[in-house]
Tab-separated table of N, CA and C in Angstrom:
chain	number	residue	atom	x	y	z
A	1	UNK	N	2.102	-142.104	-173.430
A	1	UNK	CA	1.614	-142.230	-172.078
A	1	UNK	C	1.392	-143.705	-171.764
A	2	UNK	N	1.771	-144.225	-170.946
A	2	UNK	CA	1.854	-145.400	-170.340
A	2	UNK	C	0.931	-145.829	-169.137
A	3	UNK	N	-0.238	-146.793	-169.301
A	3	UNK	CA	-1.200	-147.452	-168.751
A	3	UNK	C	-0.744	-147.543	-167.120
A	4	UNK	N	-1.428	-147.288	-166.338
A	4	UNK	CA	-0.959	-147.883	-165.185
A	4	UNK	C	-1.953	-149.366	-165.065
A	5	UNK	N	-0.884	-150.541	-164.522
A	5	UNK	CA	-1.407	-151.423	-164.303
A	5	UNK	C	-2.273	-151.930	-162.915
A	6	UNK	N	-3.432	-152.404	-162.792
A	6	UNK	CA	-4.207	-152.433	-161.654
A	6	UNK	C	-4.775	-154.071	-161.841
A	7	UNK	N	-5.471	-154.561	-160.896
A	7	UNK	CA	-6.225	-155.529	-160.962
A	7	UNK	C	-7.283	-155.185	-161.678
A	8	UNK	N	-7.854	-154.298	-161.818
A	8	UNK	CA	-9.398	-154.246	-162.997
A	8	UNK	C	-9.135	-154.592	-163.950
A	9	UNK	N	-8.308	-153.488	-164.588
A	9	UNK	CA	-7.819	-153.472	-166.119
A	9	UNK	C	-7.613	-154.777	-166.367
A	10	UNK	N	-6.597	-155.652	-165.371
A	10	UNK	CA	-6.224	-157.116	-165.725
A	10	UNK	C	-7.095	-158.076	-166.033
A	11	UNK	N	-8.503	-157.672	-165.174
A	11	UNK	CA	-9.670	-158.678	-165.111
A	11	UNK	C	-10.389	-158.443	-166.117
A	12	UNK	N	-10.923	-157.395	-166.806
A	12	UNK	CA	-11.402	-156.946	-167.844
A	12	UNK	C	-10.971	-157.535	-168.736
A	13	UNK	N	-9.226	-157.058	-169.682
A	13	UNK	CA	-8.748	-157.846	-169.811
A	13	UNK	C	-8.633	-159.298	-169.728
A	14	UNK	N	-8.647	-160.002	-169.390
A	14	UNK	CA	-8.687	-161.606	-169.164
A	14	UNK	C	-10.018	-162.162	-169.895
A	15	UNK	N	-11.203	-161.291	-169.968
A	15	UNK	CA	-12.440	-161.631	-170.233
A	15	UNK	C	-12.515	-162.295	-171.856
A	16	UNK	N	-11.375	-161.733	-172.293
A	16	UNK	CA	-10.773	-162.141	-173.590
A	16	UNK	C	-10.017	-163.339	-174.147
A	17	UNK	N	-9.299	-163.806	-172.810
A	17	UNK	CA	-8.911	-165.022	-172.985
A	17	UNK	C	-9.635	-165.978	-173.285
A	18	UNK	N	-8.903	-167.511	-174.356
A	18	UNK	CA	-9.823	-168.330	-174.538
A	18	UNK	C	-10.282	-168.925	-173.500
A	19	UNK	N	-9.470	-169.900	-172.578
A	19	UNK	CA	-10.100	-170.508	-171.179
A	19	UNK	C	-11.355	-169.449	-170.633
A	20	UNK	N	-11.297	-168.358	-171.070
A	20	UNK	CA	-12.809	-167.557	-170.365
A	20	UNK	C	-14.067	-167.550	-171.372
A	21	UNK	N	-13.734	-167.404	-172.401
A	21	UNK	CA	-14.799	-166.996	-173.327
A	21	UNK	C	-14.879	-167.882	-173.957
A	22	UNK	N	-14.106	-168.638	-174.647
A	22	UNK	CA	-14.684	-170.080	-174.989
A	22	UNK	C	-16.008	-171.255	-174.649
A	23	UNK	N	-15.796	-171.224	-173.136
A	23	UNK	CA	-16.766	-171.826	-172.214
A	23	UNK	C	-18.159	-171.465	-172.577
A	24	UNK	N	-18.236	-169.538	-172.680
A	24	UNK	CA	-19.489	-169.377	-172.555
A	24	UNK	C	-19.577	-169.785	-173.953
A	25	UNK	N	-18.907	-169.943	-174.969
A	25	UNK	CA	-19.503	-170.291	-176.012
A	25	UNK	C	-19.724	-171.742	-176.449
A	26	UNK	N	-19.292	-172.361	-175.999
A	26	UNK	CA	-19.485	-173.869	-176.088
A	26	UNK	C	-21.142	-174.269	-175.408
A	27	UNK	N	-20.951	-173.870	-173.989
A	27	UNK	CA	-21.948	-173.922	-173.520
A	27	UNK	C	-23.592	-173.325	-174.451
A	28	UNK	N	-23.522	-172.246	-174.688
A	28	UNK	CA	-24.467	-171.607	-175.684
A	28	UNK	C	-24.641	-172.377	-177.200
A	29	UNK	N	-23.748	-172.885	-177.519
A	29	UNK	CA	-24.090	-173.934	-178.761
A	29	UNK	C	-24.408	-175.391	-178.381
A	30	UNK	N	-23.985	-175.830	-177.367
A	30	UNK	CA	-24.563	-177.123	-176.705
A	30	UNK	C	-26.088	-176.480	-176.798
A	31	UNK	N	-26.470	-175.637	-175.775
A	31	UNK	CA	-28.010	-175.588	-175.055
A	31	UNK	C	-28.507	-175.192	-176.773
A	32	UNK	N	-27.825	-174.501	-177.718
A	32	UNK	CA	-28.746	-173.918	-179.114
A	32	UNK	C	-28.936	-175.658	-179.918
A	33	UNK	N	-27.948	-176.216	-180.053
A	33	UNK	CA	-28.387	-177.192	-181.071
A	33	UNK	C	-29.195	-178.333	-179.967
A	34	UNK	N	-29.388	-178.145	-178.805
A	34	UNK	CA	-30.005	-178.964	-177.731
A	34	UNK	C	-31.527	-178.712	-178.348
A	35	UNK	N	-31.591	-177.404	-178.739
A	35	UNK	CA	-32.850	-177.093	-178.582
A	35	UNK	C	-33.360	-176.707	-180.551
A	36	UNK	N	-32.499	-177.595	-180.826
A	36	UNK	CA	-32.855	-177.399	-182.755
A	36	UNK	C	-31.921	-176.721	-183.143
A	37	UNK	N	-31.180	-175.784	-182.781
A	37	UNK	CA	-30.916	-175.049	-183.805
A	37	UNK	C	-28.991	-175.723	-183.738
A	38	UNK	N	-28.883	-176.483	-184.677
A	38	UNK	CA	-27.992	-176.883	-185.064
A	38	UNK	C	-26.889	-176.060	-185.886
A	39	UNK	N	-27.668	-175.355	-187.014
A	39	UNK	CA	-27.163	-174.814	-187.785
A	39	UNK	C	-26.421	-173.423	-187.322
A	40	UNK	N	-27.294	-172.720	-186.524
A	40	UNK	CA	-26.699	-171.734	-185.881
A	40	UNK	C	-25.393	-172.263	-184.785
A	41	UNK	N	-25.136	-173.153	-184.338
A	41	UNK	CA	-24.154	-173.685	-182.919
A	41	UNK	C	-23.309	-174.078	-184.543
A	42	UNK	N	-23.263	-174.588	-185.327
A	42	UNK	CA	-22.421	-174.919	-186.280
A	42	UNK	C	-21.952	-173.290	-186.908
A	43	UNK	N	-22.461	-172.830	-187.159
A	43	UNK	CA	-21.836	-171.383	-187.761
A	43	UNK	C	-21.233	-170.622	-186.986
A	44	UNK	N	-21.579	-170.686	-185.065
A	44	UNK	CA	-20.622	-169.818	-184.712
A	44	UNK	C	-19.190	-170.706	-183.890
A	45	UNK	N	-19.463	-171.669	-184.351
A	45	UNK	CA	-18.569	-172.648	-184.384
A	45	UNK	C	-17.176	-172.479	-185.489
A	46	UNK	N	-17.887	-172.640	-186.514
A	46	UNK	CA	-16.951	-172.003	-187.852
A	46	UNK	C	-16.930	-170.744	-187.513
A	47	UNK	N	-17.717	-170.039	-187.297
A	47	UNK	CA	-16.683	-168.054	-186.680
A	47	UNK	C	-15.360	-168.060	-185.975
A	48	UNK	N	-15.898	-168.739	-184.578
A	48	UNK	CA	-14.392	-169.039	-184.010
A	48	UNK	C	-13.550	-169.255	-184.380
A	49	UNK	N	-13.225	-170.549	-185.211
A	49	UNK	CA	-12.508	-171.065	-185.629
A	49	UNK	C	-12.189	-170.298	-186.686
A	50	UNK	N	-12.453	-169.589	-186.952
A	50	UNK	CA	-12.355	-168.196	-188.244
A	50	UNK	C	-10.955	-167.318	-187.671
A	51	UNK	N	-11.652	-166.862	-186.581
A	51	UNK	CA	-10.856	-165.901	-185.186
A	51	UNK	C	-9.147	-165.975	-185.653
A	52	UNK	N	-8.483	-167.360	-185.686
A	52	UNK	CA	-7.199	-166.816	-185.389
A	52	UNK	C	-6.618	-166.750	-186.730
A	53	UNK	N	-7.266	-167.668	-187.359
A	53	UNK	CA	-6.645	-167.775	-189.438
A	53	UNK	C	-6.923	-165.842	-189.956
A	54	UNK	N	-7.753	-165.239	-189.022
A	54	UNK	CA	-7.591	-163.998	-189.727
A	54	UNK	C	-7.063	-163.111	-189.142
A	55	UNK	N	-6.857	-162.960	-187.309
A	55	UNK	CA	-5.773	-162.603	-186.900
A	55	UNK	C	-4.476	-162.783	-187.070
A	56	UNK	N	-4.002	-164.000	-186.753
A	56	UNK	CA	-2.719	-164.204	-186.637
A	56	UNK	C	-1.814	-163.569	-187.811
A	57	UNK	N	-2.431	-164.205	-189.355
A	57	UNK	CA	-1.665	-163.314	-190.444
A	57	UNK	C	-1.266	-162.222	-189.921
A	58	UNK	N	-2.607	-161.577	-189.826
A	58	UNK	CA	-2.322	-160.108	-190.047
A	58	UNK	C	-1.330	-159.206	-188.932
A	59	UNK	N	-1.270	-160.449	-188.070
A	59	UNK	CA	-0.521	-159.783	-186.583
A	59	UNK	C	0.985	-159.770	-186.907
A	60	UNK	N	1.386	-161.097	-188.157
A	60	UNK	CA	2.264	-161.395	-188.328
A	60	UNK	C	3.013	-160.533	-189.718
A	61	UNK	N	2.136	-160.060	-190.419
A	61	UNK	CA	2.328	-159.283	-191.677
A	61	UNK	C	2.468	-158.068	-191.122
A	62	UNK	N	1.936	-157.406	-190.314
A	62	UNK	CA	1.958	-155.972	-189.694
A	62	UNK	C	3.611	-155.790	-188.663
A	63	UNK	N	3.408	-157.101	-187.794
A	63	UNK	CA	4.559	-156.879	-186.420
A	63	UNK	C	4.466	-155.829	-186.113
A	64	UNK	N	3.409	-154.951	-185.705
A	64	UNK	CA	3.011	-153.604	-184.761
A	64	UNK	C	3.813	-153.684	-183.550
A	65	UNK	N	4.229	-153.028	-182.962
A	65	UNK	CA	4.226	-153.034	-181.447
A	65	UNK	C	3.325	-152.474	-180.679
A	66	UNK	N	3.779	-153.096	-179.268
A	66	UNK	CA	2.911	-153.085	-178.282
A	66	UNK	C	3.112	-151.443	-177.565
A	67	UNK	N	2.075	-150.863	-176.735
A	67	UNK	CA	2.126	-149.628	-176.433
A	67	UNK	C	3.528	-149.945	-175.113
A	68	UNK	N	3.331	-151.134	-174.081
A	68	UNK	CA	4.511	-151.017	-173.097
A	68	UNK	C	5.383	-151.912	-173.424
A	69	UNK	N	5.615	-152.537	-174.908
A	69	UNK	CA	6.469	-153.109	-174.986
A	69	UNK	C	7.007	-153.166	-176.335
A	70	UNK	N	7.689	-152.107	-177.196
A	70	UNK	CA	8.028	-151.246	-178.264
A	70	UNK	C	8.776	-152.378	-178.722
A	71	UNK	N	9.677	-153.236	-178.253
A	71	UNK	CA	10.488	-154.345	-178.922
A	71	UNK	C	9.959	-155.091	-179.423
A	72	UNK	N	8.666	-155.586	-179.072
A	72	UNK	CA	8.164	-156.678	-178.825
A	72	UNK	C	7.416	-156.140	-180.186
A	73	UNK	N	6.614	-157.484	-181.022
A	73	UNK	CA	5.836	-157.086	-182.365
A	73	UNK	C	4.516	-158.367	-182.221
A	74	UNK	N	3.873	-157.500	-182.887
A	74	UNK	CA	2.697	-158.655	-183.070
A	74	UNK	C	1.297	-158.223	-182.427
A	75	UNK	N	1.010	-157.094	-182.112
A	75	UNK	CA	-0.274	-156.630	-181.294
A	75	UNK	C	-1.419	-155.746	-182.381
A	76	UNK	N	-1.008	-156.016	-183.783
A	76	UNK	CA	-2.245	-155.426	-184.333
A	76	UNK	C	-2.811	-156.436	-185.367
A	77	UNK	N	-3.828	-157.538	-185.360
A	77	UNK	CA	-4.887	-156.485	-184.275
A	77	UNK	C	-5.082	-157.580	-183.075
A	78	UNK	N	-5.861	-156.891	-182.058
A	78	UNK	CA	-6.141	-157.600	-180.803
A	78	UNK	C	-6.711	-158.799	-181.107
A	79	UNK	N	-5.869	-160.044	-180.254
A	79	UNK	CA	-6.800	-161.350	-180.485
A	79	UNK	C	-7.411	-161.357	-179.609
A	80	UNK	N	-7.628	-160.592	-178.727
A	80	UNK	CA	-8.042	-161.337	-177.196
A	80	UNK	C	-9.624	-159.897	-177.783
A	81	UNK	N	-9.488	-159.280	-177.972
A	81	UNK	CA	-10.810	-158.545	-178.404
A	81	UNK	C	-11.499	-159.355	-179.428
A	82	UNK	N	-10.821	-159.883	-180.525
A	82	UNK	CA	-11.397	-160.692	-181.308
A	82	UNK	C	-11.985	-161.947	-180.535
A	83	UNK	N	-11.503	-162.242	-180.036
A	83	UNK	CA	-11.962	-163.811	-179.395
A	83	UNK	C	-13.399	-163.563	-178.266
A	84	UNK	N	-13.355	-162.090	-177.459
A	84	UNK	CA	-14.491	-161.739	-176.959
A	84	UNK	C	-15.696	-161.652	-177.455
A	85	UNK	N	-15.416	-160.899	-178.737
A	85	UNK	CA	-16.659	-160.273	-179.352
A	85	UNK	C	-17.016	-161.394	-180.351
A	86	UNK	N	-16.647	-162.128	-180.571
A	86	UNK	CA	-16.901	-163.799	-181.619
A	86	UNK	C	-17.155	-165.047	-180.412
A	87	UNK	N	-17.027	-165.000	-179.141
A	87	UNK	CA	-17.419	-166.068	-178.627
A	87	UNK	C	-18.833	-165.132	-177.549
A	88	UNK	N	-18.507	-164.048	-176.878
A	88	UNK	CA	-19.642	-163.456	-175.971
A	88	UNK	C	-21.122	-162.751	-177.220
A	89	UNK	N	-21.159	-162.532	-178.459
A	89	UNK	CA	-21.702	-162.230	-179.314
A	89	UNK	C	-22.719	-163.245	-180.163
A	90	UNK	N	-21.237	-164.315	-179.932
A	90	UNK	CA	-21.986	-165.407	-181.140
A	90	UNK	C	-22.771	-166.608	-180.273
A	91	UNK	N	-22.697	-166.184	-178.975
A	91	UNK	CA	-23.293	-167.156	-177.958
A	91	UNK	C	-24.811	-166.160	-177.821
A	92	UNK	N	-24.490	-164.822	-177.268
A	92	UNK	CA	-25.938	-164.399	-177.431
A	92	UNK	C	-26.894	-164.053	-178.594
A	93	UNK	N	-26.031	-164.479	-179.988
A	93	UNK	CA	-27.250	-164.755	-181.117
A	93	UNK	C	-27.871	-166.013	-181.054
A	94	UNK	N	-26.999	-166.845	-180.473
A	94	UNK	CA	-27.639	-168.302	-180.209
A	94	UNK	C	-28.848	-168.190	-179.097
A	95	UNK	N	-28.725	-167.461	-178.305
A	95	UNK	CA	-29.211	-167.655	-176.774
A	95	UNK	C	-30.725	-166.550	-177.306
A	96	UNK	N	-30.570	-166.025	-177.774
A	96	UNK	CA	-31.423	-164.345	-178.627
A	96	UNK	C	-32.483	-165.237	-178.761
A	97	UNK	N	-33.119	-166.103	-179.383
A	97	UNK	CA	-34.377	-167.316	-179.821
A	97	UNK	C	-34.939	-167.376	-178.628
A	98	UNK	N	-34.527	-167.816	-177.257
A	98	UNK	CA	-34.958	-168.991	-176.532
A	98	UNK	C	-35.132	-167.687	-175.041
A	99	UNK	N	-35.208	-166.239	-175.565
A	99	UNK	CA	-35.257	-165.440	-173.913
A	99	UNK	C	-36.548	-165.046	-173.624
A	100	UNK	N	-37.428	-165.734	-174.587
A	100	UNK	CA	-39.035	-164.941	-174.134
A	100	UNK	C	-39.487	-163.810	-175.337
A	101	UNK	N	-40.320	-162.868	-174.273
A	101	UNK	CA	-40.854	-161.632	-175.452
A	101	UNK	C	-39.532	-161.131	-176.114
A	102	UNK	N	-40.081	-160.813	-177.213
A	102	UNK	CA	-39.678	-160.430	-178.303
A	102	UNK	C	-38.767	-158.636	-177.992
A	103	UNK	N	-39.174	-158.090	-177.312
A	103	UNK	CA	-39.104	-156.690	-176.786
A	103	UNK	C	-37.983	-156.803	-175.974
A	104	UNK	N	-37.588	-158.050	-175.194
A	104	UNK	CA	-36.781	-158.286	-174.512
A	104	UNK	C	-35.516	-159.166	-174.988
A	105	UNK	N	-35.978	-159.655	-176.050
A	105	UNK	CA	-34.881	-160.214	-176.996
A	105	UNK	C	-33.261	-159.840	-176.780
A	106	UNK	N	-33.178	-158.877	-177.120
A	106	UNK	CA	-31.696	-158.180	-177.348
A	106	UNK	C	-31.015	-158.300	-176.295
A	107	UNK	N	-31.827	-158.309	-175.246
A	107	UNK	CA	-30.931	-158.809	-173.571
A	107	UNK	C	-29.465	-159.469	-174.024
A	108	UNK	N	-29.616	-160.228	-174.420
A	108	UNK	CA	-28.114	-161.138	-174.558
A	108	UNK	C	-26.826	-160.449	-175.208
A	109	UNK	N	-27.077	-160.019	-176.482
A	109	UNK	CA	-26.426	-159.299	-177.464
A	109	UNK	C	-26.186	-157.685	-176.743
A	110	UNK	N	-26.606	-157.339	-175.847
A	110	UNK	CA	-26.267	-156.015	-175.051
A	110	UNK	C	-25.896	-156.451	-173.832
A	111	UNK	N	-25.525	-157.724	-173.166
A	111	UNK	CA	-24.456	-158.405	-172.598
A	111	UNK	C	-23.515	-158.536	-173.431
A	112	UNK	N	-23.716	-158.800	-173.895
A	112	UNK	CA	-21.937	-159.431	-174.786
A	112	UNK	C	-21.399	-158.353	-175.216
A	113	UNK	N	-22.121	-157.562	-175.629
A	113	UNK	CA	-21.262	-155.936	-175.971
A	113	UNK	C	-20.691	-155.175	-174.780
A	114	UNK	N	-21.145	-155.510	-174.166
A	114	UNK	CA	-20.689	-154.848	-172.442
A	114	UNK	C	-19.302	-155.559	-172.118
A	115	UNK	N	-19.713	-157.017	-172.571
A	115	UNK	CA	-18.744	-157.868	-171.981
A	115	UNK	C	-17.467	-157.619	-173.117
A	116	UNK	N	-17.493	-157.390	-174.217
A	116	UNK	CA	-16.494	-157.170	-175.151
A	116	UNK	C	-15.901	-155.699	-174.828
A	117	UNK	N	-16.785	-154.940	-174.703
A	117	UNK	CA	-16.595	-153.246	-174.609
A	117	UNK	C	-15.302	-153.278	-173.500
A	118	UNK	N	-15.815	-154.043	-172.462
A	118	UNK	CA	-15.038	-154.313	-171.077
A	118	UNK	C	-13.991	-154.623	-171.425
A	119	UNK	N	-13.700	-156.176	-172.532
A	119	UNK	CA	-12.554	-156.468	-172.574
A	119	UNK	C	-11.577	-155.380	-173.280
A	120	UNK	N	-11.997	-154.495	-174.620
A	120	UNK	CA	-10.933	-154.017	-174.843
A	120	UNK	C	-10.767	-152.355	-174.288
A	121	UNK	N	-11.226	-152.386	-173.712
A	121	UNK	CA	-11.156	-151.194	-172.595
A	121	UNK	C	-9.961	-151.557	-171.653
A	122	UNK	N	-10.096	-152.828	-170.736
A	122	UNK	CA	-8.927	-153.564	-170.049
A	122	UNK	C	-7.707	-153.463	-170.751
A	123	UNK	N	-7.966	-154.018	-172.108
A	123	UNK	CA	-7.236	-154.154	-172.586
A	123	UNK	C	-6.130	-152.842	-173.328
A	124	UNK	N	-6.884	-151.409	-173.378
A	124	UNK	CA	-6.319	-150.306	-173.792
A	124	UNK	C	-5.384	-150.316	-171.973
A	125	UNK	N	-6.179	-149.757	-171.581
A	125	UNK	CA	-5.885	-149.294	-170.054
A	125	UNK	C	-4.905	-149.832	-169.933
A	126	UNK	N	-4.951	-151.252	-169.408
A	126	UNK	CA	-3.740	-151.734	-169.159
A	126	UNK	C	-2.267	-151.537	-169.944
A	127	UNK	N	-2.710	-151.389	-171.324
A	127	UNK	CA	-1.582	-151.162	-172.211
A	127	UNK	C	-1.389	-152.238	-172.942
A	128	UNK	N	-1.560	-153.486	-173.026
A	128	UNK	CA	-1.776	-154.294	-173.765
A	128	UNK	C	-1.601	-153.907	-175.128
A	129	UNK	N	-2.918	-152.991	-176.021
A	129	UNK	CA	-3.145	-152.878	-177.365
A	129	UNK	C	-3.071	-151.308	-177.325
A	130	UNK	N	-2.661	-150.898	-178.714
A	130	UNK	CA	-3.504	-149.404	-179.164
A	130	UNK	C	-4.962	-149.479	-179.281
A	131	UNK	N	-5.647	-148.529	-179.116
A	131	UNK	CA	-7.102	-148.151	-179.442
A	131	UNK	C	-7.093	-148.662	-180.735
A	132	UNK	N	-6.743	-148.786	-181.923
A	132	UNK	CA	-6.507	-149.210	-183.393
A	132	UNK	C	-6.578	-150.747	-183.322
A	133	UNK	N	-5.883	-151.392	-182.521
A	133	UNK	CA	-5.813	-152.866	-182.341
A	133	UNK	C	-7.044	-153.444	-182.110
A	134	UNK	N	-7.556	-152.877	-180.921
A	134	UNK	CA	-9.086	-153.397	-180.476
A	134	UNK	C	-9.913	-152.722	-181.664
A	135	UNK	N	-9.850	-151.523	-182.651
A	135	UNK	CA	-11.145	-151.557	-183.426
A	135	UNK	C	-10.919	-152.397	-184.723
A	136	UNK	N	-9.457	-152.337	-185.073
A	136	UNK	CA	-9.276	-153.661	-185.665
A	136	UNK	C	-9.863	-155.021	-185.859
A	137	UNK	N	-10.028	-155.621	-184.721
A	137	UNK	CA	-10.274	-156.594	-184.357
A	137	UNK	C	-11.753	-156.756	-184.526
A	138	UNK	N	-12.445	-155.524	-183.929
A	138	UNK	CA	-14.062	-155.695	-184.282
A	138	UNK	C	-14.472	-155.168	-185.559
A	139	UNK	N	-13.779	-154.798	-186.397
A	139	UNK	CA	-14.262	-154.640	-187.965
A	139	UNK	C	-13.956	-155.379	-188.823
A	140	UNK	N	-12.456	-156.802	-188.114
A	140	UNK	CA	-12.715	-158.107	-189.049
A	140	UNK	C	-13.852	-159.080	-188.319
A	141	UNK	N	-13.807	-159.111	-187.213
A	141	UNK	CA	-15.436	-159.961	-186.484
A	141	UNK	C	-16.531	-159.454	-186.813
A	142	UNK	N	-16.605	-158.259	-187.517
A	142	UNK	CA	-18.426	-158.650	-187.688
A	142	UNK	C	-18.861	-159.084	-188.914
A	143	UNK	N	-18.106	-158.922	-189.443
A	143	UNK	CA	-19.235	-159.933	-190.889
A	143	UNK	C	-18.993	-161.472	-190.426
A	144	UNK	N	-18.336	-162.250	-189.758
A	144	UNK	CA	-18.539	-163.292	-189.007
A	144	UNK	C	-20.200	-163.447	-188.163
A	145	UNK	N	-20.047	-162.018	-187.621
A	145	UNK	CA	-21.215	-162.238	-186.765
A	145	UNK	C	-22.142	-162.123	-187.440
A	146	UNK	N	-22.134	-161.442	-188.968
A	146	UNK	CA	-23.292	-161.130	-189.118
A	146	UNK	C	-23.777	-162.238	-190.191
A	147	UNK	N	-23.212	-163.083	-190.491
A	147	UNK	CA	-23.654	-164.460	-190.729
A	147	UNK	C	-24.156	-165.365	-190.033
A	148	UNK	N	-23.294	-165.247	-188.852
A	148	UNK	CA	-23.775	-166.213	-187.615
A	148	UNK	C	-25.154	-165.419	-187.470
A	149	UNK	N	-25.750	-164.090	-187.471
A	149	UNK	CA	-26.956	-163.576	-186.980
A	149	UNK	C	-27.996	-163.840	-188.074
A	150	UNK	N	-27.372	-164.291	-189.205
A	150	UNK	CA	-28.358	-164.703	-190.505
A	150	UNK	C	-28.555	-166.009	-190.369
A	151	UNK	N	-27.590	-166.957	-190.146
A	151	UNK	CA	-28.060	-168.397	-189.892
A	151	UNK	C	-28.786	-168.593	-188.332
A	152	UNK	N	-28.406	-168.183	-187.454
A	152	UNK	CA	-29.678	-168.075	-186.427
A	152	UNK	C	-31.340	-167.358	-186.778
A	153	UNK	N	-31.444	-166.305	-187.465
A	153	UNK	CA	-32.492	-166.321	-187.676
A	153	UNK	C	-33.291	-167.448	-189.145
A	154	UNK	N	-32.427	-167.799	-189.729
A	154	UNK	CA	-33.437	-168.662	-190.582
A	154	UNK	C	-33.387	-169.946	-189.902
A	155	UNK	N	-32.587	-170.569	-188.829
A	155	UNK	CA	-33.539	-171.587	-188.389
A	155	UNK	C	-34.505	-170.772	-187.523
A	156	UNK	N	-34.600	-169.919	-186.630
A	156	UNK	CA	-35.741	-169.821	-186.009
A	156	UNK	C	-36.909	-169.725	-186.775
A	157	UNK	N	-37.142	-168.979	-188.215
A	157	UNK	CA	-38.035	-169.360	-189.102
A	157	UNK	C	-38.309	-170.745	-189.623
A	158	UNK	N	-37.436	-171.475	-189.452
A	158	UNK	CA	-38.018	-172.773	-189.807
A	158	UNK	C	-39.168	-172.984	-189.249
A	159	UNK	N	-40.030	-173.780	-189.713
A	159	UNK	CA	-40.967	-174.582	-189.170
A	159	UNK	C	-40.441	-176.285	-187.901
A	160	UNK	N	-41.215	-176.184	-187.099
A	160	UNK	CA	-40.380	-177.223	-186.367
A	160	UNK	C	-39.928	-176.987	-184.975
């Protein structure tokens, strides 16, 4: 069955691109090591930069095809899901410290899941990836994140 293409799906989609998601993450490690936490803006710094050395292989060892484009190889697993959920994720563990009460914390990190959820949703719909591609993608990103969520919390324990 074949995606029909729309402007949503596309925009959703797109949320994945680097020119989009990059930004918010640059920005979020500027304002984190602005405000001390160095170590954390450095680790999800190295995540990113993680992103394509563990995609690309595998996109290239697999040559999957695409759901609307069967000739074509190289879609497992999703980079553009990977690149969402490692730059909209690893910006709101940075941002997670600095939102107030404690109860309200998670605000950020349940943005970025929305905002990732979105992208590979776009990204099924449209036809882009298989459903497999996008969960792909988020079961090699989280032990990324979940380092980046260990070095953000031990500087916030620092003293300082």
């Amino acid at each position: 069955m074949r995606a029909v293409p729309d402007r949503i799906t596309e925009r959703l989609s797109d949320l994945g691109n680097v020119p989009v998601a990059l930004p918010v993450l640059l920005l979020a490690a500027a304002y984190a090591a602005r405000r001390g936490n160095r170590r954390g803006a450095l680790a999800v710094a190295v995540a990113m930069a993680l992103v394509p050395a563990l995609i690309v292989p595998l996109k290239e060892w697999t040559a999957r095809p695409g759901p609307l484009e069967p000739w074509a190889a190289g879609y497992y697993p999703s980079g553009h899901t990977a690149t969402a959920f490692v730059a909209y994720t690893g910006a709101a563990l940075l941002l997670r410290p600095y939102t107030g009460r404690a109860r309200w914390g998670w605000w950020p990190v349940a943005v970025a899941l929305v905002l990732t959820g979105a992208t590979a949703t776009g990204l099924v719909l449209r036809g882009y990836h298989w459903p497999l591609d996008v969960l792909a993608s988020l079961l090699m990103c989280t032990p990324l994140l979940l380092a980046v969520g260990r070095s953000c919390r031990r500087t916030r324990r620092s003293p300082g």
